[in-house]
Amino acid sequence: YGGLLAIKDCFAQKELIKDKFGAVWSKTQKAWLTAPSEGKVEALVKMGAEINEDVYQAIGVKHKLHELLTKIKDKAYVVNDKFDDLFVKEFNGEPFALMEHQVLGANFANEIYKAGDTGCMLSMEMGTGKTLTAIAMIGRQYKEGNFDKLLVVCPKVALKVWKYEFEKFATFEYSIACLQGTQKKRIDTMNWLLESGKGLKVAIINYEYTATFLPILEKWKPDVVLCDESHRIKGATTQQTKAVTKVGNLSKFRICLT
């Protein structure tokens, strides 16, 4: 609009848009107006905004992530990895393979990573296997040499679930440790992972311990941080959210599961 970028229908993000983009509200246009730039468009794409084609033409750029999302929306998305080499062939005497929606989700996350973005969210119904979907994506990037250290942050009741899923299904090399017990015990467990761990090094910690364990996690600097039941970090001012955010900012990629 008049050479400016007009951002509409963004009530939930209005403070972010106003502060980060320096946008000004236009009563006549009923939109936030700001000078266009490649960085702003890229940030809006990551926020889930739909970008009109004339905006791309105006700034002469088309973001890889936007192209990927367009393919998915138009059902032109090609699933090219079944992840069969990462998992057991049988479980409880029955043939095992990821289900179609798990394959789609893991491929989607991989494409987001390859598009140069720093994270994604996998929103799946309870019981549909989001844990294995995430393991598939991370396992593939480990085998391709991109990920070496994984931090899983989850509710306390899910600590052993993650360990179980790895041990029962994953066939690629990994070392896994649940950071539980006293602070000394958690430190000893982390030291074991650092000194003796082979393959993909997986540390699993519950949300409540992330703040007190933050200095050690920052020093470890995981390649990927995964937040299971990520609604647990919806409060931006809580200590556990701040801690997870700090360690997440040090990683190559972040995944939220919900």
JSON list of N, CA and C in Angstrom, two decimals, residues 81-83 86-87 98 102-103 106-107 110 131-141 172:
[
{"chain": "A", "resi": 81, "resn": "ASP", "atom": "N", "xyz": [11.32, -39.87, 1.75]},
{"chain": "A", "resi": 81, "resn": "ASP", "atom": "CA", "xyz": [12.08, -40.62, 2.74]},
{"chain": "A", "resi": 81, "resn": "ASP", "atom": "C", "xyz": [11.10, -41.39, 3.62]},
{"chain": "A", "resi": 82, "resn": "LYS", "atom": "N", "xyz": [11.25, -42.71, 3.66]},
{"chain": "A", "resi": 82, "resn": "LYS", "atom": "CA", "xyz": [10.39, -43.55, 4.48]},
{"chain": "A", "resi": 82, "resn": "LYS", "atom": "C", "xyz": [11.01, -43.86, 5.85]},
{"chain": "A", "resi": 83, "resn": "PHE", "atom": "N", "xyz": [12.30, -43.54, 6.01]},
{"chain": "A", "resi": 83, "resn": "PHE", "atom": "CA", "xyz": [13.02, -43.71, 7.28]},
{"chain": "A", "resi": 83, "resn": "PHE", "atom": "C", "xyz": [13.14, -45.17, 7.71]},
{"chain": "A", "resi": 86, "resn": "LEU", "atom": "N", "xyz": [16.13, -46.48, 9.86]},
{"chain": "A", "resi": 86, "resn": "LEU", "atom": "CA", "xyz": [16.35, -45.95, 11.21]},
{"chain": "A", "resi": 86, "resn": "LEU", "atom": "C", "xyz": [15.65, -46.76, 12.30]},
{"chain": "A", "resi": 87, "resn": "PHE", "atom": "N", "xyz": [14.75, -47.68, 11.90]},
{"chain": "A", "resi": 87, "resn": "PHE", "atom": "CA", "xyz": [13.90, -48.37, 12.87]},
{"chain": "A", "resi": 87, "resn": "PHE", "atom": "C", "xyz": [13.92, -49.88, 12.68]},
{"chain": "A", "resi": 98, "resn": "LEU", "atom": "N", "xyz": [6.88, -46.85, 10.03]},
{"chain": "A", "resi": 98, "resn": "LEU", "atom": "CA", "xyz": [6.17, -45.63, 10.38]},
{"chain": "A", "resi": 98, "resn": "LEU", "atom": "C", "xyz": [4.87, -45.53, 9.57]},
{"chain": "A", "resi": 102, "resn": "GLN", "atom": "N", "xyz": [3.13, -40.13, 10.04]},
{"chain": "A", "resi": 102, "resn": "GLN", "atom": "CA", "xyz": [4.43, -39.95, 10.68]},
{"chain": "A", "resi": 102, "resn": "GLN", "atom": "C", "xyz": [5.52, -39.67, 9.65]},
{"chain": "A", "resi": 103, "resn": "VAL", "atom": "N", "xyz": [5.47, -40.39, 8.54]},
{"chain": "A", "resi": 103, "resn": "VAL", "atom": "CA", "xyz": [6.42, -40.17, 7.45]},
{"chain": "A", "resi": 103, "resn": "VAL", "atom": "C", "xyz": [6.29, -38.75, 6.92]},
{"chain": "A", "resi": 106, "resn": "ALA", "atom": "N", "xyz": [7.72, -36.22, 9.54]},
{"chain": "A", "resi": 106, "resn": "ALA", "atom": "CA", "xyz": [9.18, -36.23, 9.61]},
{"chain": "A", "resi": 106, "resn": "ALA", "atom": "C", "xyz": [9.81, -35.61, 8.37]},
{"chain": "A", "resi": 107, "resn": "ASN", "atom": "N", "xyz": [9.25, -35.89, 7.20]},
{"chain": "A", "resi": 107, "resn": "ASN", "atom": "CA", "xyz": [9.74, -35.26, 5.97]},
{"chain": "A", "resi": 107, "resn": "ASN", "atom": "C", "xyz": [9.54, -33.75, 6.01]},
{"chain": "A", "resi": 110, "resn": "ASN", "atom": "N", "xyz": [12.18, -32.22, 8.20]},
{"chain": "A", "resi": 110, "resn": "ASN", "atom": "CA", "xyz": [13.46, -32.24, 7.50]},
{"chain": "A", "resi": 110, "resn": "ASN", "atom": "C", "xyz": [13.53, -31.15, 6.44]},
{"chain": "A", "resi": 131, "resn": "THR", "atom": "N", "xyz": [6.29, -38.87, 19.01]},
{"chain": "A", "resi": 131, "resn": "THR", "atom": "CA", "xyz": [7.64, -39.18, 19.48]},
{"chain": "A", "resi": 131, "resn": "THR", "atom": "C", "xyz": [8.46, -39.84, 18.38]},
{"chain": "A", "resi": 132, "resn": "LEU", "atom": "N", "xyz": [7.92, -40.87, 17.75]},
{"chain": "A", "resi": 132, "resn": "LEU", "atom": "CA", "xyz": [8.63, -41.56, 16.67]},
{"chain": "A", "resi": 132, "resn": "LEU", "atom": "C", "xyz": [8.81, -40.66, 15.45]},
{"chain": "A", "resi": 133, "resn": "THR", "atom": "N", "xyz": [7.85, -39.78, 15.22]},
{"chain": "A", "resi": 133, "resn": "THR", "atom": "CA", "xyz": [7.98, -38.83, 14.11]},
{"chain": "A", "resi": 133, "resn": "THR", "atom": "C", "xyz": [9.20, -37.95, 14.32]},
{"chain": "A", "resi": 134, "resn": "ALA", "atom": "N", "xyz": [9.36, -37.45, 15.53]},
{"chain": "A", "resi": 134, "resn": "ALA", "atom": "CA", "xyz": [10.51, -36.60, 15.84]},
{"chain": "A", "resi": 134, "resn": "ALA", "atom": "C", "xyz": [11.81, -37.39, 15.79]},
{"chain": "A", "resi": 135, "resn": "ILE", "atom": "N", "xyz": [11.81, -38.61, 16.31]},
{"chain": "A", "resi": 135, "resn": "ILE", "atom": "CA", "xyz": [13.01, -39.45, 16.28]},
{"chain": "A", "resi": 135, "resn": "ILE", "atom": "C", "xyz": [13.44, -39.70, 14.83]},
{"chain": "A", "resi": 136, "resn": "ALA", "atom": "N", "xyz": [12.47, -39.89, 13.93]},
{"chain": "A", "resi": 136, "resn": "ALA", "atom": "CA", "xyz": [12.79, -40.12, 12.52]},
{"chain": "A", "resi": 136, "resn": "ALA", "atom": "C", "xyz": [13.51, -38.92, 11.92]},
{"chain": "A", "resi": 137, "resn": "MET", "atom": "N", "xyz": [12.99, -37.73, 12.16]},
{"chain": "A", "resi": 137, "resn": "MET", "atom": "CA", "xyz": [13.61, -36.52, 11.61]},
{"chain": "A", "resi": 137, "resn": "MET", "atom": "C", "xyz": [15.01, -36.33, 12.17]},
{"chain": "A", "resi": 138, "resn": "ILE", "atom": "N", "xyz": [15.14, -36.47, 13.49]},
{"chain": "A", "resi": 138, "resn": "ILE", "atom": "CA", "xyz": [16.43, -36.24, 14.14]},
{"chain": "A", "resi": 138, "resn": "ILE", "atom": "C", "xyz": [17.43, -37.33, 13.76]},
{"chain": "A", "resi": 139, "resn": "GLY", "atom": "N", "xyz": [16.96, -38.58, 13.67]},
{"chain": "A", "resi": 139, "resn": "GLY", "atom": "CA", "xyz": [17.83, -39.68, 13.26]},
{"chain": "A", "resi": 139, "resn": "GLY", "atom": "C", "xyz": [18.38, -39.49, 11.87]},
{"chain": "A", "resi": 140, "resn": "ARG", "atom": "N", "xyz": [17.55, -38.99, 10.97]},
{"chain": "A", "resi": 140, "resn": "ARG", "atom": "CA", "xyz": [18.02, -38.75, 9.60]},
{"chain": "A", "resi": 140, "resn": "ARG", "atom": "C", "xyz": [19.11, -37.68, 9.59]},
{"chain": "A", "resi": 141, "resn": "GLN", "atom": "N", "xyz": [18.89, -36.61, 10.33]},
{"chain": "A", "resi": 141, "resn": "GLN", "atom": "CA", "xyz": [19.89, -35.54, 10.35]},
{"chain": "A", "resi": 141, "resn": "GLN", "atom": "C", "xyz": [21.17, -35.98, 11.06]},
{"chain": "A", "resi": 172, "resn": "PHE", "atom": "N", "xyz": [19.69, -46.84, 14.75]},
{"chain": "A", "resi": 172, "resn": "PHE", "atom": "CA", "xyz": [20.92, -46.09, 14.54]},
{"chain": "A", "resi": 172, "resn": "PHE", "atom": "C", "xyz": [21.64, -45.93, 15.89]}
]
